[in-house]
Short mmCIF file of C-alpha atoms in Angstrom, two decimals:
data_model
loop_
_atom_site.label_atom_id
_atom_site.label_comp_id
_atom_site.label_asym_id
_atom_site.label_seq_id
_atom_site.Cartn_x
_atom_site.Cartn_y
_atom_site.Cartn_z
CA MET A 423 2.58 66.68 6.77
CA ARG A 424 3.64 63.24 7.92
CA LEU A 425 7.25 62.27 7.48
CA ASP A 426 6.56 59.27 5.23
CA ARG A 427 4.34 61.31 2.92
CA PHE A 428 6.87 64.14 2.73
CA ILE A 429 9.72 61.82 1.73
CA ALA A 430 7.51 60.06 -0.83
CA ASN A 431 6.58 63.41 -2.43
CA GLU A 432 10.01 65.07 -2.38
CA THR A 433 12.24 62.18 -3.40
CA ASN A 434 12.27 59.53 -6.09
CA ILE A 435 12.77 56.71 -3.60
CA SER A 436 10.65 53.63 -4.17
CA THR A 437 7.81 52.84 -1.80
CA SER A 438 9.28 49.52 -0.71
CA LEU A 439 12.69 51.07 0.12
CA LEU A 440 11.00 53.96 1.93
CA PHE A 441 9.03 51.64 4.20
CA LYS A 442 12.15 49.56 4.81
CA LEU A 443 14.15 52.64 5.91
CA LEU A 444 11.32 53.81 8.16
CA ARG A 445 10.96 50.39 9.77
CA LYS A 446 14.67 50.33 10.53
CA ARG A 447 14.47 53.97 11.73
CA ALA A 448 17.26 55.01 9.37
CA VAL A 449 15.77 58.49 8.92
CA ALA A 450 16.92 61.09 11.47
CA GLN A 451 16.59 64.79 12.24
CA ILE A 452 19.74 66.88 12.74
CA ASP A 453 19.33 69.79 15.15
CA ASP A 454 21.45 72.98 15.35
CA SER A 455 24.06 71.31 17.58
CA GLY A 456 24.56 68.48 15.10
CA ARG A 457 22.91 65.77 17.18
CA ARG A 458 20.78 63.14 15.44
CA LYS A 459 17.27 62.25 16.56
CA ARG A 460 15.54 59.22 15.13
CA LEU A 461 12.21 59.91 13.46
CA HIS A 462 9.06 57.83 13.20
CA PRO A 463 6.85 57.57 10.08
CA ASN A 464 4.00 59.48 11.76
CA ASP A 465 6.20 62.38 12.94
CA ARG A 466 5.19 65.78 11.56
CA VAL A 467 7.47 67.72 9.24
CA SER A 468 7.78 71.46 9.84
CA ILE A 469 9.55 74.29 8.04
CA GLY A 470 13.26 74.47 8.79
CA MET A 471 13.74 70.85 9.76
CA CYS A 472 16.97 69.17 8.60
CA ILE A 473 16.23 65.55 7.72
CA SER A 474 19.05 63.09 7.13
CA LEU A 475 18.58 60.14 4.80
CA PRO A 476 21.09 57.31 4.25
CA CYS A 477 22.99 57.05 1.02
CA LEU A 478 20.31 55.80 -1.36
CA VAL A 479 22.03 53.11 -3.40
CA THR A 480 20.16 50.96 -5.86
CA PRO A 481 18.25 48.35 -3.83
CA LYS A 482 18.82 44.67 -4.39
CA LEU A 483 15.23 44.32 -5.52
CA LYS A 484 14.96 43.94 -9.27
CA ALA A 485 12.01 46.21 -9.71
CA ALA A 486 9.54 45.61 -12.49
CA THR A 487 10.58 48.48 -14.75
CA VAL A 488 9.19 49.53 -18.10
CA LYS A 489 11.76 47.26 -19.77
CA ASP A 490 10.14 44.13 -18.35
CA ALA A 491 6.65 45.55 -17.92
CA GLY A 492 5.28 42.90 -20.29
CA LYS A 493 6.65 40.13 -18.11
CA ALA A 494 5.27 41.89 -15.04
CA GLN A 495 1.82 42.01 -16.61
CA GLN A 496 2.01 38.28 -17.36
CA LEU A 497 2.96 37.59 -13.74
CA ILE A 498 0.05 39.69 -12.49
CA GLN A 499 -2.48 38.00 -14.77
CA ARG A 500 -1.19 34.53 -13.95
CA HIS A 501 -0.47 34.79 -10.21
CA LEU A 502 -2.42 37.80 -8.94
CA PRO A 503 -6.08 37.44 -9.92
CA ILE A 504 -8.49 40.03 -8.53
CA ILE A 505 -11.15 38.59 -6.22
CA ARG A 506 -13.06 41.81 -5.49
CA GLU A 507 -12.65 45.35 -6.77
CA THR A 508 -14.28 48.68 -6.02
CA ALA A 509 -13.47 52.24 -6.96
CA ALA A 510 -11.05 52.54 -4.01
CA VAL A 511 -9.96 48.99 -3.11
CA ALA A 512 -8.79 45.89 -4.96
CA VAL A 513 -8.43 42.49 -3.28
CA PHE A 514 -5.97 40.13 -4.92
CA GLN A 515 -5.47 36.38 -4.50
CA LYS A 516 -1.91 36.19 -3.20
CA PRO A 517 0.02 33.06 -4.24
CA ALA A 518 2.70 31.27 -2.25
CA GLY A 519 6.32 32.32 -2.74
CA LEU A 520 5.63 35.91 -3.84
CA ALA A 521 6.64 38.53 -1.26
CA CYS A 522 4.53 41.61 -0.65
CA GLN A 523 7.54 43.96 -0.52
CA GLY A 524 11.04 43.82 -1.88
CA GLY A 525 14.15 42.81 -0.01
CA SER A 526 17.36 40.84 -0.28
CA GLY A 527 17.05 37.79 -2.49
CA ILE A 528 13.67 38.84 -3.89
CA THR A 529 13.43 39.30 -7.65
CA TYR A 530 9.82 40.44 -7.92
CA SER A 531 7.46 41.63 -5.22
CA ILE A 532 3.76 42.43 -5.33
CA ASP A 533 4.45 46.07 -4.55
CA ALA A 534 6.90 46.36 -7.47
CA LEU A 535 4.68 44.44 -9.89
CA LEU A 536 1.65 46.60 -9.18
CA GLN A 537 3.64 49.76 -10.00
CA THR A 538 3.65 48.71 -13.67
CA THR A 539 -0.15 48.64 -13.97
CA GLY A 540 -0.59 52.42 -14.18
CA VAL A 541 -2.77 52.46 -11.04
CA ALA A 542 -1.36 53.96 -7.86
CA TYR A 543 -1.81 50.79 -5.79
CA ARG A 544 -0.74 51.02 -2.14
CA LEU A 545 -0.41 48.10 0.24
CA VAL A 546 -2.42 48.48 3.44
CA HIS A 547 -1.40 45.18 5.04
CA ARG A 548 1.06 42.39 4.37
CA LEU A 549 1.13 38.61 4.28
CA ASP A 550 4.19 36.43 4.76
CA ARG A 551 5.95 35.31 1.63
CA ASN A 552 4.66 31.72 1.78
CA THR A 553 1.21 32.62 3.13
CA THR A 554 -1.65 32.61 0.63
CA GLY A 555 -5.04 34.28 0.61
CA ALA A 556 -6.74 37.64 0.24
CA LEU A 557 -4.54 40.73 -0.01
CA ALA A 558 -6.24 44.15 0.08
CA VAL A 559 -4.64 47.03 -1.84
CA ALA A 560 -5.85 50.64 -1.92
CA LYS A 561 -6.08 52.59 -5.17
CA THR A 562 -5.77 56.10 -3.72
CA ARG A 563 -3.77 57.72 -0.95
CA ALA A 564 -6.92 58.66 0.98
CA ALA A 565 -8.30 55.13 0.77
CA ALA A 566 -4.94 53.74 1.92
CA ALA A 567 -4.97 56.05 4.94
CA ALA A 568 -8.53 55.05 5.84
CA LEU A 569 -7.81 51.32 5.56
CA THR A 570 -4.53 51.64 7.45
CA HIS A 571 -6.42 53.36 10.26
CA ALA A 572 -8.98 50.54 10.22
CA PHE A 573 -6.23 47.92 10.56
CA ARG A 574 -4.64 49.80 13.46
CA GLN A 575 -7.96 50.22 15.25
CA ARG A 576 -8.69 46.48 14.71
CA LEU A 577 -11.79 47.16 12.66
CA VAL A 578 -10.78 44.48 10.14
CA SER A 579 -11.67 40.82 10.56
CA LYS A 580 -9.20 38.25 9.22
CA ASN A 581 -9.95 34.52 9.32
CA TYR A 582 -7.16 32.06 8.57
CA VAL A 583 -7.09 28.31 8.00
CA ALA A 584 -3.89 26.39 8.69
CA VAL A 585 -2.71 22.80 8.66
CA LEU A 586 -0.72 22.13 11.83
CA ASP A 587 1.90 19.44 12.21
CA GLY A 588 0.40 17.52 15.13
CA HIS A 589 -2.77 17.63 17.18
CA PRO A 590 -3.33 20.47 19.69
CA ARG A 591 -4.26 19.27 23.15
CA GLU A 592 -7.40 21.42 23.29
CA ARG A 593 -9.99 21.51 20.52
CA GLN A 594 -10.33 25.30 20.77
CA GLY A 595 -8.94 28.10 22.83
CA THR A 596 -7.30 31.52 22.94
CA ILE A 597 -3.55 32.17 22.92
CA ASP A 598 -2.69 35.39 24.75
CA ASN A 599 1.09 35.58 24.63
CA ALA A 600 2.97 38.72 23.66
CA LEU A 601 5.50 38.53 20.82
CA LEU A 602 9.05 39.87 20.78
CA ASN A 603 10.40 40.84 17.36
CA THR A 604 14.06 39.85 17.25
CA GLY A 605 14.58 41.05 13.68
CA THR A 606 14.39 38.04 11.38
CA SER A 607 12.02 36.06 13.62
CA CYS A 608 9.77 36.43 16.64
CA LEU A 609 9.66 34.94 20.11
CA ALA A 610 6.58 34.24 22.20
CA ILE A 611 6.72 35.52 25.77
CA THR A 612 6.46 32.75 28.37
CA PRO A 613 6.84 32.68 32.17
CA ILE A 614 10.57 32.00 31.77
CA SER A 615 11.15 35.13 29.65
CA THR A 616 13.31 37.89 31.06
CA GLU A 617 11.96 41.21 32.26
CA GLN A 618 13.63 43.00 29.37
CA GLN A 619 11.94 40.71 26.85
CA ILE A 620 8.55 41.20 28.48
CA GLN A 621 8.85 44.99 28.32
CA ALA A 622 9.90 44.99 24.65
CA ALA A 623 7.20 42.52 23.52
CA LYS A 624 3.90 43.53 21.94
CA HIS A 625 0.45 42.22 22.84
CA ALA A 626 -0.81 39.42 20.55
CA VAL A 627 -3.99 37.31 20.73
CA THR A 628 -4.89 34.31 18.55
CA ASN A 629 -8.18 32.40 18.68
CA TYR A 630 -8.12 28.88 17.26
CA LYS A 631 -10.51 25.98 16.72
CA VAL A 632 -9.63 22.50 15.45
CA ILE A 633 -11.84 21.57 12.49
CA LYS A 634 -10.44 18.17 11.49
CA ARG A 635 -7.76 15.75 12.62
CA GLY A 636 -6.11 13.03 10.60
CA VAL A 637 -2.92 11.77 8.96
CA PHE A 638 -1.24 13.30 5.91
CA ASN A 639 1.88 11.74 4.36
CA GLY A 640 2.35 9.63 7.46
CA ARG A 641 2.24 12.60 9.87
CA PRO A 642 -0.59 13.50 12.26
CA VAL A 643 -2.00 16.85 11.16
CA SER A 644 -4.90 19.11 12.12
CA ILE A 645 -6.89 21.60 10.08
CA VAL A 646 -7.39 24.63 12.33
CA ALA A 647 -9.41 27.83 11.90
CA LEU A 648 -7.69 30.90 13.35
CA ASP A 649 -8.77 34.46 14.07
CA ILE A 650 -6.25 37.14 15.04
CA PRO A 651 -7.62 40.33 16.63
CA THR A 652 -4.02 41.60 16.66
CA GLY A 653 -1.79 41.50 13.61
CA ARG A 654 1.83 40.95 14.63
CA LYS A 655 4.72 39.68 12.59
CA HIS A 656 4.54 35.88 12.18
CA GLN A 657 1.87 35.82 14.90
CA ILE A 658 0.06 32.63 13.86
CA ARG A 659 3.25 30.76 13.06
CA VAL A 660 4.91 31.63 16.38
CA HIS A 661 1.84 30.96 18.53
CA CYS A 662 1.22 27.58 16.89
CA ALA A 663 4.85 26.47 17.05
CA GLN A 664 5.91 27.79 20.46
CA ILE A 665 2.65 27.70 22.44
CA LEU A 666 0.64 24.85 20.89
CA ASN A 667 3.79 22.86 20.00
CA CYS A 668 2.17 22.22 16.61
CA PRO A 669 3.93 24.32 13.94
CA VAL A 670 2.30 25.15 10.64
CA LEU A 671 2.95 22.35 8.18
CA GLY A 672 5.75 23.40 5.84
CA ASP A 673 7.04 26.21 8.10
CA THR A 674 10.79 25.59 8.18
CA ARG A 675 11.58 28.67 10.26
CA TYR A 676 9.48 27.82 13.31
CA GLY A 677 8.77 24.17 12.56
CA ASP A 678 10.87 21.10 11.82
CA THR A 679 14.37 21.39 10.46
CA VAL A 680 13.43 18.75 7.89
CA LYS A 681 10.90 20.18 5.46
CA ALA A 682 7.70 18.17 5.92
CA ALA A 683 5.85 19.68 2.96
CA LYS A 684 6.67 21.56 -0.22
CA HIS A 685 4.38 24.48 0.68
CA MET A 686 3.43 26.23 3.91
CA TYR A 687 -0.22 25.54 4.70
CA LEU A 688 -1.43 28.92 6.00
CA HIS A 689 -4.25 30.63 4.10
CA LEU A 690 -6.22 33.84 4.70
CA VAL A 691 -9.61 32.49 3.70
CA GLN A 692 -11.89 35.42 4.59
CA MET A 693 -11.40 39.10 5.29
CA THR A 694 -13.87 41.86 6.16
CA ILE A 695 -12.76 45.47 5.61
CA PRO A 696 -14.58 48.84 5.62
CA ASP A 697 -16.10 49.86 2.30
CA VAL A 698 -14.49 53.22 1.56
CA LEU A 699 -14.68 55.67 -1.31
CA PRO A 700 -11.65 57.00 -3.23
CA ASN A 701 -11.64 60.08 -0.95
CA GLY A 702 -11.33 57.86 2.13
CA GLU A 703 -14.87 58.38 3.38
CA PRO A 704 -17.10 55.35 4.07
CA SER A 705 -19.52 54.55 1.27
CA ALA A 706 -22.31 54.10 3.85
CA PRO A 707 -22.51 54.07 7.64
CA ALA A 708 -20.84 50.89 8.92
CA ALA A 709 -20.49 49.55 5.36
CA LYS A 710 -18.30 46.46 5.09
CA ILE A 711 -16.80 44.33 2.33
CA THR A 712 -16.42 40.61 2.97
CA VAL A 713 -14.11 38.74 0.63
CA LYS A 714 -13.58 34.96 0.55
CA SER A 715 -10.42 33.59 -0.96
CA PRO A 716 -10.39 30.11 -2.58
CA PHE A 717 -7.81 27.60 -1.43
CA PRO A 718 -4.78 26.92 -3.63
CA LEU A 719 -4.58 23.65 -5.53
CA PHE A 720 -1.85 22.20 -3.31
CA TRP A 721 -4.36 22.07 -0.44
CA GLN A 722 -6.47 19.44 -2.23
CA PRO A 723 -4.34 16.41 -1.19
CA VAL A 724 -4.71 17.46 2.45
CA PHE A 725 -8.49 17.69 2.12
CA ASP A 726 -8.57 14.30 0.38
CA ALA A 727 -6.43 12.67 3.08
CA LEU A 728 -8.41 14.13 6.00
CA GLY A 729 -11.79 13.76 4.36
CA ARG A 730 -11.81 10.13 5.47
CA ALA A 731 -9.62 9.36 8.48
CA ALA A 732 -7.51 6.23 8.52
CA THR A 733 -9.53 3.33 9.95
CA MET A 734 -8.48 0.09 11.57
CA LEU A 735 -9.69 -1.85 8.52
CA ASP A 736 -7.38 0.15 6.27
CA HIS A 737 -4.38 -0.74 8.41
CA LEU A 738 -5.48 -4.34 8.76
CA LEU A 739 -5.62 -4.69 4.98
CA GLY A 740 -2.28 -2.92 4.67
CA LYS A 741 -3.32 0.33 2.96
CA PRO A 742 -5.58 -1.41 0.42
CA SER A 743 -5.40 -0.49 -3.22
CA ALA A 744 -8.14 1.22 -5.20
CA ASN A 745 -9.66 -2.12 -6.24
CA VAL A 746 -9.80 -3.33 -2.64
CA ARG A 747 -11.47 -0.12 -1.52
CA ARG A 748 -14.00 -0.40 -4.34
CA MET A 749 -14.81 -3.99 -3.43
CA GLN A 750 -15.06 -3.01 0.23
CA ALA A 751 -17.67 -0.32 -0.53
CA LEU A 752 -19.66 -2.54 -2.90
CA ALA A 753 -19.58 -5.48 -0.46
CA THR A 754 -20.91 -3.29 2.34
CA ALA A 755 -23.73 -2.01 0.13
CA ALA A 756 -24.57 -5.57 -1.03
CA LEU A 757 -24.70 -6.78 2.57
CA ALA A 758 -27.07 -3.96 3.48
CA VAL A 759 -29.37 -4.78 0.53
CA ALA A 760 -29.35 -8.46 1.51
CA VAL A 761 -30.37 -7.59 5.06
CA VAL A 762 -33.20 -5.37 3.82
CA ARG A 763 -34.52 -8.11 1.50
CA ARG A 764 -34.98 -10.51 4.41
CA ARG A 765 -38.56 -11.27 5.29
CA ARG A 766 -37.84 -11.36 8.98
CA ALA A 767 -35.98 -8.69 10.83
CA PRO A 768 -32.59 -9.49 12.36
CA TRP A 769 -32.34 -10.30 16.03
CA GLY A 770 -33.42 -7.38 18.20
CA LEU A 771 -35.24 -5.47 15.42
CA GLY A 772 -38.51 -7.42 15.33
CA TRP A 773 -40.33 -4.84 17.42
CA LEU A 774 -39.40 -2.16 14.89
CA GLU A 775 -40.83 -4.24 12.04
CA ARG A 776 -44.14 -4.59 13.84
CA GLN A 777 -44.33 -0.81 14.20
CA GLY A 778 -44.05 -0.06 10.48
CA GLY A 779 -46.20 -0.68 7.49
CA ARG A 780 -45.05 -1.88 4.09
CA LEU A 781 -41.51 -0.54 4.63
CA ALA A 782 -40.42 -1.18 8.20
CA ALA A 783 -38.60 1.51 10.11
CA TRP A 784 -35.41 -0.52 10.43
CA LYS A 785 -35.36 -1.13 6.66
CA ALA A 786 -35.71 2.58 5.99
CA ALA A 787 -32.86 3.29 8.41
CA VAL A 788 -30.60 0.69 6.77
CA LEU A 789 -31.35 2.02 3.29
CA TRP A 790 -30.71 5.59 4.41
CA TRP A 791 -27.34 4.76 5.95
CA THR A 792 -26.42 2.69 2.91
CA VAL A 793 -27.05 5.67 0.63
CA LEU A 794 -24.92 7.89 2.89
CA TYR A 795 -22.15 5.29 2.93
CA LEU A 796 -22.11 5.02 -0.87
CA ALA A 797 -22.16 8.81 -1.23
CA ARG A 798 -19.17 9.08 1.13
CA HIS A 799 -17.23 6.37 -0.73
CA MET A 800 -18.33 7.32 -4.24
CA ASP A 801 -14.76 8.27 -5.13
CA ASP A 802 -13.66 4.72 -4.30
CA VAL A 803 -16.49 3.16 -6.30
CA LEU A 804 -15.81 5.29 -9.39
CA GLY A 805 -12.02 5.40 -8.91
CA LEU A 806 -11.80 9.19 -8.81
CA HIS A 807 -9.41 9.60 -5.88
CA ALA A 808 -5.70 10.30 -6.32
CA PRO A 809 -3.33 7.38 -5.65
CA GLU A 810 -1.08 7.57 -2.62
CA PRO A 811 2.55 7.93 -3.71
CA LEU A 812 3.94 5.72 -0.91
CA ARG A 813 1.66 2.81 -1.74
CA ALA A 814 3.82 1.76 -4.68
CA TYR A 815 6.99 1.56 -2.58
CA TYR A 816 5.85 -0.58 0.36
CA SER A 817 4.00 -3.88 0.57
CA ARG A 818 0.85 -4.49 2.57
CA SER A 819 2.79 -6.61 5.03
CA PHE A 820 4.96 -3.60 5.80
CA TYR A 821 1.92 -1.45 6.58
CA ARG A 822 0.38 -4.16 8.76
CA ALA A 823 3.62 -4.65 10.69
CA THR A 824 4.04 -0.89 11.13
CA TRP A 825 0.48 -0.61 12.40
CA VAL A 826 0.98 -3.37 15.00
CA PHE A 827 4.39 -2.21 16.24
CA THR A 828 3.26 1.43 16.46
CA ALA A 829 0.28 0.39 18.59
CA LEU A 830 2.48 -1.78 20.83
CA ASP A 831 5.05 0.98 21.36
CA ALA A 832 2.33 3.53 22.15
CA GLY A 833 0.59 1.17 24.57
CA PHE A 834 3.74 0.12 26.45
CA TRP A 835 4.99 3.72 26.65
CA THR A 836 1.66 4.83 28.06
CA ALA A 837 1.79 2.23 30.85
CA MET A 838 5.54 2.27 31.51
CA THR A 839 5.21 4.31 34.74
CA VAL A 840 2.54 2.09 36.30
CA ARG A 841 3.48 0.09 39.40
CA PRO A 842 3.39 -2.86 40.24
CA LYS A 843 4.70 -4.90 37.33
CA TRP A 844 1.70 -7.22 36.94
CA LEU A 845 -0.61 -4.23 36.59
CA ARG A 846 1.79 -2.62 34.12
CA ASP A 847 1.79 -5.78 31.99
CA VAL A 848 -2.01 -5.86 31.92
CA LEU A 849 -2.44 -2.14 31.14
CA SER A 850 0.22 -2.31 28.43
CA LEU A 851 -1.88 -4.85 26.52
CA VAL A 852 -5.09 -2.91 27.18
CA PHE A 853 -3.59 0.34 25.89
CA SER A 854 -2.08 -1.47 22.90
CA ALA A 855 -5.51 -2.85 21.98
CA TYR A 856 -6.91 0.68 22.22
CA TYR A 857 -4.18 2.05 19.95
CA LEU A 858 -4.80 -0.75 17.43
CA VAL A 859 -8.27 0.71 16.90
CA CYS A 860 -7.37 4.42 17.31
CA THR A 861 -4.47 4.52 14.89
CA ASP A 862 -4.26 8.31 14.75
CA ARG A 863 -3.78 8.50 18.51
CA ALA A 864 -1.04 5.86 18.29
CA VAL A 865 0.88 7.83 15.66
CA GLU A 866 0.56 11.01 17.71
CA LYS A 867 1.74 9.27 20.89
CA VAL A 868 4.78 7.75 19.20
CA ARG A 869 5.68 11.06 17.53
CA LYS A 870 5.61 12.94 20.84
CA VAL A 871 7.69 10.31 22.64
CA ARG A 872 10.31 10.16 19.89
CA ALA A 873 10.69 13.93 20.06
CA LEU A 874 11.94 13.62 23.67
CA VAL A 875 12.95 9.98 23.81
CA THR A 876 14.87 8.67 26.82
CA VAL A 877 16.83 5.51 27.54
CA GLU A 878 13.90 4.18 29.55
CA HIS A 879 11.60 4.58 26.55
CA LEU A 880 14.05 2.70 24.34
CA ARG A 881 14.47 -0.08 26.91
CA THR A 882 10.69 -0.45 27.20
CA SER A 883 10.29 -0.67 23.43
CA TRP A 884 13.13 -3.16 22.94
CA ASN A 885 12.25 -5.48 25.83
CA LYS A 886 8.47 -5.59 25.47
CA GLY A 887 8.61 -9.02 23.86
CA VAL A 888 10.67 -10.39 26.77
CA ASP A 889 9.30 -8.62 29.84
CA ASN A 890 5.60 -9.06 29.11
CA PRO A 891 4.51 -12.70 29.71
CA VAL A 892 1.77 -12.66 27.06
CA LEU A 893 4.03 -11.34 24.32
CA ARG A 894 6.76 -13.72 25.47
CA PHE A 895 4.36 -16.64 25.05
CA VAL A 896 3.24 -15.47 21.59
CA ARG A 897 6.87 -14.98 20.64
CA SER A 898 7.77 -18.51 21.75
CA LEU A 899 5.14 -19.94 19.40
CA HIS A 900 6.88 -18.42 16.36
CA GLU A 901 10.50 -18.95 17.36
CA PRO A 902 12.28 -21.91 15.70
CA ARG A 903 13.07 -24.79 18.05
CA LEU A 904 16.66 -26.03 17.70
CA GLY A 905 18.00 -29.03 19.60
CA VAL A 906 21.58 -29.85 20.60
CA ARG A 907 22.74 -32.92 18.68
CA ARG A 908 26.21 -33.25 20.21
CA VAL A 909 28.73 -31.33 22.26
CA VAL A 910 32.28 -30.90 21.00
CA ARG A 911 34.82 -30.09 23.69
CA LEU A 912 37.85 -28.14 22.55
CA GLY A 913 40.98 -28.87 24.46
CA GLY A 914 42.52 -26.06 26.44
CA SER A 915 46.04 -25.13 27.41
CA ASP A 916 47.64 -23.79 30.54
CA ARG A 917 46.56 -20.27 29.51
CA VAL A 918 43.24 -20.87 27.80
CA ASP A 919 40.39 -22.80 29.40
CA ALA A 920 38.60 -25.52 27.52
CA ALA A 921 35.52 -24.43 25.56
CA GLU A 922 32.40 -26.28 24.54
CA CYS A 923 30.81 -25.97 21.09
CA HIS A 924 27.18 -26.99 20.73
CA VAL A 925 26.40 -28.32 17.27
CA LEU A 926 22.72 -27.67 16.42
#
């Protein structure tokens, strides 16, 4: 019999504490000479073995006992809905903030809550505390063994979706960097890692693909689909933060020290597992169960913000209000209808009108794109979108000024290494014009520079209005012109020279 099964059968230790002791290798075998040998969970137990267990004190976890079983049932019904259930497996929708297993500082865990249901649920895999998505739980010991074997043999497909803080350089790729578990966190192996770290690390592979880029709460973010053939501790979070330099939004451990979001945006959206029977046998040859997990509600603002990327017109109008957006959509549709009602085609489209019949081809194209435009902006027309919280605190002039200065900083920083000076002045204005249109790129450029800002970057930003002749000329047009009316000479002494005071 396996060691973990033997201890579970012969003692009254909880499942969460048992797994914790086995992970820390706190269980040992004492031989005849009194020496201790650490044991692994899959070691076999034989007759005559002397197994040493640590002093089993009451764990810090407040387990869901019979006394608060009613509250545990309410938590399960409210926060752990079942997505898919068979005779041997149940797949729950895991919420954010609820840990899979107990530990220090954890009041309730999924493992402890499920013990109050009367069904012998057993966890077969784990998700981080703040990660959401599908969580598969076995109902029998045989089913748990079969699913655990499937996870170890990488027969399970897990597809994640994450919101990253920043834009990865490549649209898609594969991260093949081993991970070193340091206890509370993990470290990705890089070429500068030591030989000891490389030997202790475990193989980890993450495939990613950028789905959408945009701006959320003033920060450049990316919605990324991820697939992990290997399941290591904090694998996605470490690979994104330390290899892509784009941590998961809301991940305070591997991301920014300042919390950028209230939640961590990492979600297990789809999982495919073998379809097993209660006895652990497959229900049919190569039978699979595919479960899709809906996104939590706090993801909706991200989808709304990235559904329509910030355009140059939005910044030019200074983050227009709902009424301005509605008038913008209706004015565009009215202009398209006015163009279609013309008897003669606009310049350059006359040959298309001669090709068509009653409804010319160019009119059909304009009507089709007008319908698509209205469908895309229907939330603005009907006023169904959520208001931006920052819009009430800043004026439109502030947004316009921020847009212009961000584009200028990004353009001048891009061309700051160009020689000679006249070419640098020209390219600085060209790049600034580009960043005025591509606002997302400007925000990303400024964010990356400010992360590793130097004195040269600061000098370039401060002196751009003086060093560049075009900006110096524009600046001179707006500066007030003051003339000297008279000069007052202050008499000096033998120690202090005379000074002149110009009265303006």
